[in-house]
Short mmCIF file of C-alpha atoms in Angstrom, two decimals:
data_model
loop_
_atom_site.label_atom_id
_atom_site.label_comp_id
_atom_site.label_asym_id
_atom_site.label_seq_id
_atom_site.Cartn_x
_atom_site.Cartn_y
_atom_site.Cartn_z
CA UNK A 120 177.49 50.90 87.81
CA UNK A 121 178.19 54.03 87.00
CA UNK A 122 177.22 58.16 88.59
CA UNK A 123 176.56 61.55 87.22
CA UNK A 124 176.22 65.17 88.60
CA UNK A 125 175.17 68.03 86.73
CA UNK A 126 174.38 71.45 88.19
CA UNK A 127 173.01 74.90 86.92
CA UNK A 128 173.69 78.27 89.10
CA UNK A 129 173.54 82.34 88.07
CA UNK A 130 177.37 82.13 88.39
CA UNK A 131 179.82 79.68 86.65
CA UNK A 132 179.97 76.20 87.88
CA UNK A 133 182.74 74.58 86.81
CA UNK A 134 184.24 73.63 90.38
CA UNK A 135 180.96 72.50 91.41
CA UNK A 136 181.13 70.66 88.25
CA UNK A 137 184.24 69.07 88.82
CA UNK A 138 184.06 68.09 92.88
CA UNK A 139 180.22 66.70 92.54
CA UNK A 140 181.28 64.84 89.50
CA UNK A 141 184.28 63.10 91.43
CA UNK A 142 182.25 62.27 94.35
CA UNK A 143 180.90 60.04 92.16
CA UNK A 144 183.88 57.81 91.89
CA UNK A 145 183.27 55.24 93.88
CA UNK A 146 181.06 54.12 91.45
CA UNK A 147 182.85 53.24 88.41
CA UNK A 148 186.24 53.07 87.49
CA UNK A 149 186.37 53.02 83.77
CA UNK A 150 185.63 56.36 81.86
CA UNK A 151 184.48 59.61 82.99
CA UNK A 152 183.89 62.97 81.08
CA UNK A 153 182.50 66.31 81.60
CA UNK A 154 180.34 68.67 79.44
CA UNK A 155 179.76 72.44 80.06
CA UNK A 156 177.41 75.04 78.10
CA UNK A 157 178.50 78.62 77.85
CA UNK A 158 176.24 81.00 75.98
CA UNK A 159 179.51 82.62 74.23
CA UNK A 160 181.28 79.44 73.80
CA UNK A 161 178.89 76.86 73.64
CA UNK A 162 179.18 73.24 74.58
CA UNK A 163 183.10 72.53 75.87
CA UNK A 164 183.95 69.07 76.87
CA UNK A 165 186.21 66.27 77.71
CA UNK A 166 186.30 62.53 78.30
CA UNK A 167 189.26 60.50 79.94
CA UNK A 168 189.60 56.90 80.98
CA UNK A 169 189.96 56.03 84.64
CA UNK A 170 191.56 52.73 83.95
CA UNK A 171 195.21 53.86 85.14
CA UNK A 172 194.44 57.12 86.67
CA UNK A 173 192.00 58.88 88.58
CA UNK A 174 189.31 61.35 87.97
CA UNK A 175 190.84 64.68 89.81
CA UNK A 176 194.30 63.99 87.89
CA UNK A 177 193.10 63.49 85.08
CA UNK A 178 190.64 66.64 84.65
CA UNK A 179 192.32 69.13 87.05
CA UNK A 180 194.48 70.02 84.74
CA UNK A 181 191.95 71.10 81.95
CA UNK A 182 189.43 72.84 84.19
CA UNK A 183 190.06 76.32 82.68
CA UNK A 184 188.94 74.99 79.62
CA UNK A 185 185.32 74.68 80.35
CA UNK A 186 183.22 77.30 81.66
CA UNK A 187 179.97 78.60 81.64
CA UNK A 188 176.93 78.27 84.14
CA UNK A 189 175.73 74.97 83.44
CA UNK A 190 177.21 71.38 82.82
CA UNK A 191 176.99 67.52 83.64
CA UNK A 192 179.61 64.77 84.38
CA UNK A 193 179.70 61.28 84.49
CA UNK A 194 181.40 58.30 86.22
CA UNK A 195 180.78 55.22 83.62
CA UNK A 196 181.62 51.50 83.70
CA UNK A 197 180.48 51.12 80.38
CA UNK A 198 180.76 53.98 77.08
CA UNK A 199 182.48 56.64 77.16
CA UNK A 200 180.60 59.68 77.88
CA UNK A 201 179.10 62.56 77.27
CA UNK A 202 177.61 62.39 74.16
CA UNK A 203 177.09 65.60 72.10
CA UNK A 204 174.10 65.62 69.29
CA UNK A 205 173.14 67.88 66.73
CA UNK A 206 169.32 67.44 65.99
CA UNK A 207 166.11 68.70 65.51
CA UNK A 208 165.69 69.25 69.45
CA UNK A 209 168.59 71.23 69.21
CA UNK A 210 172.23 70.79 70.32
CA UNK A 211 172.15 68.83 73.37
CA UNK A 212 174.91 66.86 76.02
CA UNK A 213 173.36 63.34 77.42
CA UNK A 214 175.13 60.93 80.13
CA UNK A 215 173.46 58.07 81.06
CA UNK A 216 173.58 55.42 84.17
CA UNK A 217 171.76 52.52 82.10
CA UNK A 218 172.16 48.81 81.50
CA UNK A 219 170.50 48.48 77.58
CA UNK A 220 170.32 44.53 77.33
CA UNK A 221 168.66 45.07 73.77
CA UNK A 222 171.07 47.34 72.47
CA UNK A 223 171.71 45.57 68.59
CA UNK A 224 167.84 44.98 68.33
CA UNK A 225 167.08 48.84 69.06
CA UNK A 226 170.33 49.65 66.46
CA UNK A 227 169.04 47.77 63.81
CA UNK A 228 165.29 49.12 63.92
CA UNK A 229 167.23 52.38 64.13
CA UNK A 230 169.43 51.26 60.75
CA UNK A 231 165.95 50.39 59.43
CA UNK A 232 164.84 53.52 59.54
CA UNK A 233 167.95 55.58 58.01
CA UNK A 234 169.38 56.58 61.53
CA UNK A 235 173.44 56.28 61.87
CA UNK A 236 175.69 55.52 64.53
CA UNK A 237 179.00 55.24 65.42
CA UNK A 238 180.69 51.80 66.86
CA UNK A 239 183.14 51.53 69.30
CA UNK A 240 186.40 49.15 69.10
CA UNK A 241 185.05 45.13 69.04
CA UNK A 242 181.94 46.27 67.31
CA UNK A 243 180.64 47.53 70.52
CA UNK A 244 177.89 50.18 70.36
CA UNK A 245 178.17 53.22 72.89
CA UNK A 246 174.77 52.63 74.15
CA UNK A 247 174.61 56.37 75.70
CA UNK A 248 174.78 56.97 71.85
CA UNK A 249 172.07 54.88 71.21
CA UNK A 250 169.60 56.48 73.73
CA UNK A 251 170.45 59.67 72.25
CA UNK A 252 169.42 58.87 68.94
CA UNK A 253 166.04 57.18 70.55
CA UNK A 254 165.84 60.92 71.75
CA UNK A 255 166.06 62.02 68.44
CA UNK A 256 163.05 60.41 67.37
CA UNK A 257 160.46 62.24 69.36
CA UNK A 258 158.57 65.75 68.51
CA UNK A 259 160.19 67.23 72.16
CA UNK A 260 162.94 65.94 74.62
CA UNK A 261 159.99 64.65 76.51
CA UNK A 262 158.69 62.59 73.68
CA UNK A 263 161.80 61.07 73.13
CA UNK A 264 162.63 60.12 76.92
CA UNK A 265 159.53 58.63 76.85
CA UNK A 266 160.32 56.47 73.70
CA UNK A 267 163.28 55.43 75.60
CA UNK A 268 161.29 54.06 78.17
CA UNK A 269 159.54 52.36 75.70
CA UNK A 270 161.83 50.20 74.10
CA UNK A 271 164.90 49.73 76.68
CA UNK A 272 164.99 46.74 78.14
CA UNK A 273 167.08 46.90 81.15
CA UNK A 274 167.45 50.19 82.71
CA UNK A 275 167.88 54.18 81.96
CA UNK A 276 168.74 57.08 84.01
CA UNK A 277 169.90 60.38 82.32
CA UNK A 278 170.48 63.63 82.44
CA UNK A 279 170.35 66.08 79.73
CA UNK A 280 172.41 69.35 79.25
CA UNK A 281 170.35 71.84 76.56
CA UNK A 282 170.75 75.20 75.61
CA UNK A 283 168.13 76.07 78.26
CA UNK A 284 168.61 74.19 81.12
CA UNK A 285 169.47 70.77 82.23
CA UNK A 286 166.97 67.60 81.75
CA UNK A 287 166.99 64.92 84.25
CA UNK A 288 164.96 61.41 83.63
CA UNK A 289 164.83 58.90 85.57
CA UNK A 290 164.76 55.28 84.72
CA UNK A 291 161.13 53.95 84.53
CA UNK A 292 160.97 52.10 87.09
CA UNK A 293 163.40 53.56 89.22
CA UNK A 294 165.88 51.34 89.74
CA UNK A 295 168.96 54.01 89.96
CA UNK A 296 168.16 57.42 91.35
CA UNK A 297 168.26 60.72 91.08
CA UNK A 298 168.43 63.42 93.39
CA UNK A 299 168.05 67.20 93.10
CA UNK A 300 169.25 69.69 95.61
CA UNK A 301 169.65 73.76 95.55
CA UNK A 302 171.66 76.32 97.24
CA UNK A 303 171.44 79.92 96.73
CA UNK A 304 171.56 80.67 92.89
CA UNK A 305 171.79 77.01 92.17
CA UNK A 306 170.55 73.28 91.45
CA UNK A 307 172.58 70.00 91.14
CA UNK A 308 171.28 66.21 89.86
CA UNK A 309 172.97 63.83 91.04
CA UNK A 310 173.39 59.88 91.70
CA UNK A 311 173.74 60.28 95.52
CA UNK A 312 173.25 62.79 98.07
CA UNK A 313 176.94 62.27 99.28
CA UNK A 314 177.76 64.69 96.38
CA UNK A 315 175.83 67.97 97.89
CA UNK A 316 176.73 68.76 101.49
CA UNK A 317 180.69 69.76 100.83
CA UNK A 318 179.23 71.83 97.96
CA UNK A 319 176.76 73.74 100.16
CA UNK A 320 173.68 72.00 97.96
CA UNK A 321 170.92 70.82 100.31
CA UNK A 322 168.71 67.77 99.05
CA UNK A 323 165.26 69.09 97.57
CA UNK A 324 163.69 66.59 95.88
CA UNK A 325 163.74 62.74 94.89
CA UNK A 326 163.49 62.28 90.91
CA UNK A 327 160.17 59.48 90.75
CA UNK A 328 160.63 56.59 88.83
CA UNK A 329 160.02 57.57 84.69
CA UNK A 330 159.86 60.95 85.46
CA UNK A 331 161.02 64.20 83.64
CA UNK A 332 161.77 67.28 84.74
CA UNK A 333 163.83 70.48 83.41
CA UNK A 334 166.18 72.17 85.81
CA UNK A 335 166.61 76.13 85.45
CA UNK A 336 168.17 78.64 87.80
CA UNK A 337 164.75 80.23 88.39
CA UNK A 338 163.57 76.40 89.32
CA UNK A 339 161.90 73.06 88.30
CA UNK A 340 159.55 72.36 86.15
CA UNK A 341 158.23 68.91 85.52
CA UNK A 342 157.92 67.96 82.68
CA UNK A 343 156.37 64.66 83.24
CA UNK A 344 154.77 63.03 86.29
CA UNK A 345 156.45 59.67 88.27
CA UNK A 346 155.53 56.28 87.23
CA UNK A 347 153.42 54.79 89.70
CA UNK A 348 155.03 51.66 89.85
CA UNK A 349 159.00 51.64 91.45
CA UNK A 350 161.43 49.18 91.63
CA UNK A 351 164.61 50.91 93.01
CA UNK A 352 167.99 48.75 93.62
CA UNK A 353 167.92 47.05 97.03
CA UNK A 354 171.74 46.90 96.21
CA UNK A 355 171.98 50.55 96.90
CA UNK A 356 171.65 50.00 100.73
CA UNK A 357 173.45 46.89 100.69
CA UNK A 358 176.75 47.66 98.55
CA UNK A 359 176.63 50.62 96.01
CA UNK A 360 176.07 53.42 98.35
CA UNK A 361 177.88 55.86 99.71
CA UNK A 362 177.67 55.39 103.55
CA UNK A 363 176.33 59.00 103.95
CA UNK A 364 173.88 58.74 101.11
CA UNK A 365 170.41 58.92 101.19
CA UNK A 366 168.19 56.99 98.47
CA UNK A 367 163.93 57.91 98.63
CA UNK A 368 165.39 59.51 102.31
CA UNK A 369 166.78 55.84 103.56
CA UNK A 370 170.33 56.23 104.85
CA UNK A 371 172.96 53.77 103.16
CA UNK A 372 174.64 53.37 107.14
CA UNK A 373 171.57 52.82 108.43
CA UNK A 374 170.30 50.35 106.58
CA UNK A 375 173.13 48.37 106.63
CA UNK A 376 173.54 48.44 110.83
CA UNK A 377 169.69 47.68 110.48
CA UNK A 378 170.71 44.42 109.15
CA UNK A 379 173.75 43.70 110.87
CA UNK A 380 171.78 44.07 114.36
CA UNK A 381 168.92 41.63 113.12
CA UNK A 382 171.54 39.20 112.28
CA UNK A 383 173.42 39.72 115.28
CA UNK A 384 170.68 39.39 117.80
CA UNK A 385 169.43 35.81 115.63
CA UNK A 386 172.27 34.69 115.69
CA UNK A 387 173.29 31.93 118.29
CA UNK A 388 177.01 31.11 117.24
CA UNK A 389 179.78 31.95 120.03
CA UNK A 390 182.52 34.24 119.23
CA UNK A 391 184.79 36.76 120.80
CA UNK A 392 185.02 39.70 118.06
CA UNK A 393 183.21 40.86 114.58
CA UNK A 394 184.92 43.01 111.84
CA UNK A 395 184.04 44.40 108.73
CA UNK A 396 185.02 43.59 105.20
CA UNK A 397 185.76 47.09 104.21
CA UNK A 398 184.15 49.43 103.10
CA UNK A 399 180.61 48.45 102.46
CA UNK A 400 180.79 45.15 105.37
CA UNK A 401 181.32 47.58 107.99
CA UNK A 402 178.48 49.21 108.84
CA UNK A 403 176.75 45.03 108.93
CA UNK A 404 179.71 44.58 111.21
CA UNK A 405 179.02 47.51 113.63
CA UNK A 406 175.39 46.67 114.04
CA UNK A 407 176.01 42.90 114.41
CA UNK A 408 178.12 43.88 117.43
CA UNK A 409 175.17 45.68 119.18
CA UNK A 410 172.92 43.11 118.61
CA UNK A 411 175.16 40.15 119.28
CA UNK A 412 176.94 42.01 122.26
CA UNK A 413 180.24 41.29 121.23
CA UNK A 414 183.04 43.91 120.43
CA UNK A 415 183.80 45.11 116.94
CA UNK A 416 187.49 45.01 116.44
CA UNK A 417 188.92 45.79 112.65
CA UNK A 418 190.44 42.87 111.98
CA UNK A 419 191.09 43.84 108.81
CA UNK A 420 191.68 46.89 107.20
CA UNK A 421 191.82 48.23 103.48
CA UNK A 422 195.49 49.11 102.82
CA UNK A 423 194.22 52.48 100.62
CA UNK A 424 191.59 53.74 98.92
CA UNK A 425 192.82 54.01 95.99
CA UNK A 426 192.38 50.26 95.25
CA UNK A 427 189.28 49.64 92.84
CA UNK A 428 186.62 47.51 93.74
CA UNK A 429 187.37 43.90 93.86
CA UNK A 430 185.00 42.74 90.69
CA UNK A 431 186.03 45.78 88.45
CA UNK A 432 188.70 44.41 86.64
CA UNK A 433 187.38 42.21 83.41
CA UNK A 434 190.14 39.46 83.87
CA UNK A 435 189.93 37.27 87.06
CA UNK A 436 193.44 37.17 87.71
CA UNK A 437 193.66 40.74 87.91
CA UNK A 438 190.51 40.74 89.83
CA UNK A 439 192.21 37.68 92.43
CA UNK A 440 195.16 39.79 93.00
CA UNK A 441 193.18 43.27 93.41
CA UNK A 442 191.37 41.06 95.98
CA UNK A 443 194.21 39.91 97.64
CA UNK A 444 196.09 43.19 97.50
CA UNK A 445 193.79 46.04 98.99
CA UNK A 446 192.98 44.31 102.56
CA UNK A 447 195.13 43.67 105.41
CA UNK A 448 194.94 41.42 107.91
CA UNK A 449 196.06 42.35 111.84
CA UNK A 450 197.12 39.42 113.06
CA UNK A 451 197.72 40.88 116.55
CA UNK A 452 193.44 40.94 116.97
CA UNK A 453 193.25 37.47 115.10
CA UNK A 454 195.28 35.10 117.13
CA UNK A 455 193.56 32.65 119.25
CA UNK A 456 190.11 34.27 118.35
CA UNK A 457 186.65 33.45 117.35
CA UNK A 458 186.18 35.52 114.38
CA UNK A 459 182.91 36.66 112.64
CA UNK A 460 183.49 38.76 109.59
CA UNK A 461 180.55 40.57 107.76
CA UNK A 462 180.43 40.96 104.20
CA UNK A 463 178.11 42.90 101.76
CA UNK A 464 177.05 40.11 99.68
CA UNK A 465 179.07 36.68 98.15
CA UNK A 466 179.62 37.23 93.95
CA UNK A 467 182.04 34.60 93.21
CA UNK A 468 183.61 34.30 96.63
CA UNK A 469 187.44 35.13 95.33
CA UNK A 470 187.42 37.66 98.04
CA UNK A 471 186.26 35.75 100.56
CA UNK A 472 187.96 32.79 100.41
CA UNK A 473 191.28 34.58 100.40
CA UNK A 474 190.45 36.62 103.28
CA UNK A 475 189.08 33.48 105.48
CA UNK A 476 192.63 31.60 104.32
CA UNK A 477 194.57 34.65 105.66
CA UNK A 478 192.45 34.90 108.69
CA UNK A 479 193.47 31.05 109.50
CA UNK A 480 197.29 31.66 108.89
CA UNK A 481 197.31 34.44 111.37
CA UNK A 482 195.65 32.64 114.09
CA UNK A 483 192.09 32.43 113.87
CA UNK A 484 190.44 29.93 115.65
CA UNK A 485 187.43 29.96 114.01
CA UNK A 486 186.08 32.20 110.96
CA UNK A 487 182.20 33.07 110.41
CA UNK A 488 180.33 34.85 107.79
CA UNK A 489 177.55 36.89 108.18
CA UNK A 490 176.89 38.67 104.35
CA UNK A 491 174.01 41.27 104.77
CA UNK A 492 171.95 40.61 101.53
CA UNK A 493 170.84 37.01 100.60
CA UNK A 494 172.57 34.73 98.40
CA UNK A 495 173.10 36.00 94.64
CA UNK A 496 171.37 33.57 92.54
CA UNK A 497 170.33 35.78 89.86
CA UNK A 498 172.70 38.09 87.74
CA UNK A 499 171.49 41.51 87.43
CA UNK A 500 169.91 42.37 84.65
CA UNK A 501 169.58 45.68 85.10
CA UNK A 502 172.51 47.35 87.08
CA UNK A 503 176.00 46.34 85.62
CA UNK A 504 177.30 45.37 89.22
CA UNK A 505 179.59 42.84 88.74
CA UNK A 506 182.09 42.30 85.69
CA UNK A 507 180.15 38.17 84.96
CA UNK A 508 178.99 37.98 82.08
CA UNK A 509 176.56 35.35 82.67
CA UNK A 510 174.74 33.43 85.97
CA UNK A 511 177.34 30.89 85.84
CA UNK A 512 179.88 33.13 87.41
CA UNK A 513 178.09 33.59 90.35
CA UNK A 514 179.14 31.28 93.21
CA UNK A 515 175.27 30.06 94.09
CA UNK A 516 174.79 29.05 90.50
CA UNK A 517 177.88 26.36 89.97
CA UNK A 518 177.11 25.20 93.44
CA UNK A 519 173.50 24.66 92.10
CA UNK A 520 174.85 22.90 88.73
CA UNK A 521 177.11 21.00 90.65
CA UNK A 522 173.81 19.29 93.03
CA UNK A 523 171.42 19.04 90.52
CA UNK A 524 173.02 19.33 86.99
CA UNK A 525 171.25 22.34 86.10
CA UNK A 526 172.49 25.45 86.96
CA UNK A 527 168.62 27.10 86.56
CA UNK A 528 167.21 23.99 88.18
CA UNK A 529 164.99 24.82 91.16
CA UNK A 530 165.61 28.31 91.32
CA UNK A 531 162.89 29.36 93.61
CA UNK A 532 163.64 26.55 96.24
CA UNK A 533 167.04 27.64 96.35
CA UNK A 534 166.53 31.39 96.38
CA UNK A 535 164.01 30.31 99.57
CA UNK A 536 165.64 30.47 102.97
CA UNK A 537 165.65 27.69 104.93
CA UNK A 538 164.51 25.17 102.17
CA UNK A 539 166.00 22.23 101.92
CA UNK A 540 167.65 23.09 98.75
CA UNK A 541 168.86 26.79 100.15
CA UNK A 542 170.24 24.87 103.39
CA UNK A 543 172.40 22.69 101.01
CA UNK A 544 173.59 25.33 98.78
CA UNK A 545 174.48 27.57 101.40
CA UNK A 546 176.49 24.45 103.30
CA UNK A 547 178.41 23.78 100.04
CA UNK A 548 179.19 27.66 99.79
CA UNK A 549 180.38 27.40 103.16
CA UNK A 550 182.73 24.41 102.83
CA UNK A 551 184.16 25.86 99.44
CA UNK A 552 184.92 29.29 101.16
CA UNK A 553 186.43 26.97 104.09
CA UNK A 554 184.61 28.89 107.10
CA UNK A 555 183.60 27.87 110.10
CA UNK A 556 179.75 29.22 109.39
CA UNK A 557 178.04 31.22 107.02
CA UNK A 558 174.94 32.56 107.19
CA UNK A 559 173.10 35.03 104.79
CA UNK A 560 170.83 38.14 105.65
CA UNK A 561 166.77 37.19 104.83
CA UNK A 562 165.09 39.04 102.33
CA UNK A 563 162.57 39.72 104.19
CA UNK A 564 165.40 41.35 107.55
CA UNK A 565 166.97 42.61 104.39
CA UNK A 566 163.51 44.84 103.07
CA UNK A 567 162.22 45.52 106.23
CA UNK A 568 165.45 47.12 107.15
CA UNK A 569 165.16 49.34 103.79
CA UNK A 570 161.68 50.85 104.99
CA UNK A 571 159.89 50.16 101.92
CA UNK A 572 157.13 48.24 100.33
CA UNK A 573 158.73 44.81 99.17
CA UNK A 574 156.75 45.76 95.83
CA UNK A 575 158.93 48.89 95.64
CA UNK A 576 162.16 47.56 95.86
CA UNK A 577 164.19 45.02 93.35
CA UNK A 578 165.38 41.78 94.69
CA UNK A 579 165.62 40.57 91.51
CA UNK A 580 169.25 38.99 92.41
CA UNK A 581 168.21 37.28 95.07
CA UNK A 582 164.60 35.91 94.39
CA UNK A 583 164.15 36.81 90.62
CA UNK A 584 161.17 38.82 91.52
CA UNK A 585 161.76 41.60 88.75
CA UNK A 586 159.07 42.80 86.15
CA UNK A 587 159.12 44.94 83.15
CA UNK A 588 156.02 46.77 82.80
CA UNK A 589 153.80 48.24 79.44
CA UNK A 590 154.49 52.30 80.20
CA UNK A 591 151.31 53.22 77.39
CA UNK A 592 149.31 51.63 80.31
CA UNK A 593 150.04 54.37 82.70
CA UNK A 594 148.49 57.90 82.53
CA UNK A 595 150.32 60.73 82.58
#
């Protein structure tokens, strides 16, 4: 997926810079980069890939080569970032958390029309690039978020480092946030709140879907009003976030013990413990335990935390064996036991099955799932959250081909709970994964333990219920 921080303040802010930035890491693992402005030296930056090392040890070592009183940093799965542009705006520094799904149509209307960019290796375009240069193309910075809007098909969050300030725009329908807090003499935008407490920043203001504001150190100005539709990621809650961050004021923990306790107290199946898949399984876990009355016991543990995420790597052996290789089993609170084990959600099941395998060898009696978001049966278009590159890697879809022969046949009856068709999917799920039971969260336990309007969250993975929507129809 992908964060960024940026941040403002009367004095310099390159260690805010550089700690807000890395709390950011959970949520990629590929590239990251930082950007600062000084008024002496002007724009100083730096970009580094994460792929074999991590963000502190990587950029430690060059802080004293930025400074000045304002900058931005990213966290990016996809291009490497920031981007610096000379144009008619200005000089300017732009990350970008954004999934661009029509990124060679936009480049060639672009090429139409005389504008040049750079490729990356295998003909890849740095898409960050190509929202800059959709920038480009309006009368004001304003203008040319807004044109972004317009033609992006997929999602856009940014935030925009200028000789006066910092821009931050949020994606148009708000599917990834941003969130603005202040101390004295400073402001920060960030991805999550998790970012601001440690750095004395207290959390001011929620960024509304599409809109634009400028951040100074003598305050905020917006420069265009929120959308008044909002779709924001339901996979915040569920996986993505930090379990101390906030998104629209909803706590990541507590949405996710929310869910755990609905499931726990529906749930009639006998056992004697319930663990958590770390890290994002556990807070399911710890609620499913109050509402089921049984003990929570960790059962399994994540070696260190240094291991990526499970689904980063591109190659699935690699991914397999990161899998297999961050979590360990204690067989000591296994043996002879009726295990349930709460997940965050079921991508291809390589996790999974591995785990429920090892759980068996060490002496489970029985093994349960209980994954706190319904059944996958839509990639994402919007948020890069898994490494697939198409449906057909997710675990609901070759389930799906193999009962009816279509992979996109009968979407909606299977993406149902408690159809006929769901019921027999999530069987065949269960008996490929070889547990005991499995049983996903409802969309409608899973929204209701969010706290908002169904209309104002994205479910899109689960029920395909997503929407793009015609932004010259809204009024600024």
């Amino acid at each position: 997926m992908g964060g960024f921080f940026g941040t403002i303040s009367v004095n310099d802010c390159v260690n805010d810079l550089f700690y807000g930035t890395d709390y950011n890491s959970h949520l990629g693992t590929k590239r990251a980069g930082l950007v600062t402005f000084d008024k002496e030296r002007g724009f100083s930056r730096s970009i580094h890939s994460l792929e074999r090392d991590y963000f502190r040890s990587r950029f430690e070592k060059e802080l004293d080569n930025f400074s000045g009183n304002a900058g931005i940093g990213v966290i990016s799965d996809t291009d490497p970032q920031p981007i610096l542009i000379n144009s008619h705006l200005g000089r300017y520094a732009v990350v970008t958390v954004a999934k661009v799904n029509n990124v060679r149509e936009i480049a060639l209307e672009l090429l139409e029309n005389r504008m040049h960019l750079s490729e990356m290796s295998a003909n890849n375009i740095n898409q960050t690039e190509l929202v800059a240069l959709l920038i480009n193309t309006g009368d004001s910075f304003e203008d040319g978020i807004k044109n972004v809007y317009k033609k992006v098909k997929g999602s856009c969050s940014m935030l925009i480092l200028t000789e006066d300030g910092i821009i931050a725009a949020r994606d148009a329908l708000g599917r990834t946030p941003i969130v603005i807090g202040q101390k004295d003499g400073a402001y920060a935008a960030t991805s999550e709140t998790t970012t601001l407490p440690n750095l004395d920043f207290k959390p001011i203001k929620d960024v509304g879907p599409g809109e634009i504001v400028r951040i100074r150190t003598s305050g905020i100005e917006v420069l265009k009003k929120p959308f008044s539709k909002c779709q924001v990621c339901s996979f915040l809650w569920v996986y993505y976030g930090f379990p101390t961050s906030d998104f629209e004021g909803i706590n990541t923990e507590y949405v996710r013990e929310c869910n755990g306790k609905a499931m726990g107290e529906e749930d009639e199946t006998e056992a004697d413990c319930v663990c958590g898949i770390p890290d994002s399984g556990i807070g399911t876990a710890l609620g499913y335990a109050e509402g089921h009355r049984i003990p929570y016991k960790r059962s399994v543990l994540k070696y260190t935390p240094t291991w990526p995420r499970s689904f980063t790597p591109g190659n699935q052996s690699r991914r397999t064996l990161v899998a297999k290789m961050k979590l360990i089993p204690n067989r000591a609170l296994l043996k002879d036991q009726r295990v349930v084990m709460c997940d965050d959600s079921i991508v291809r099941g390589t996790q999974l099955r591995d785990n429920v395998k090892k759980f068996f060898e060490y002496g489970a009696k029985e093994v349960h799932a209980r994954i706190s978001c319904p059944p996958l049966v839509y990639s994402c278009p919007f948020i890069g959250f898994t490494a697939s590159k198409g449906d057909m890697e997710l675990i609901t879809r070759k389930v799906i081909n193999d009962i009816e022969g279509d992979a996109s046949k009968n979407l909606d009856k299977y993406s149902t709970t408690d159809t006929p068709e769901y019921k027999r999917m999530v069987e065949e799920i269960c008996k490929r994964l070889g547990l005991s039971s499995l049983k996903f969260n409802k969309i409608e336990t899973l929204v209701n333990s969010i706290g908002l309007p169904k209309e104002r969250v994205c479910t899109h993975c689960f029920d395909g219920s997503s929407y793009f929507f015609d932004i010259s129809t809204e009024q600024d």
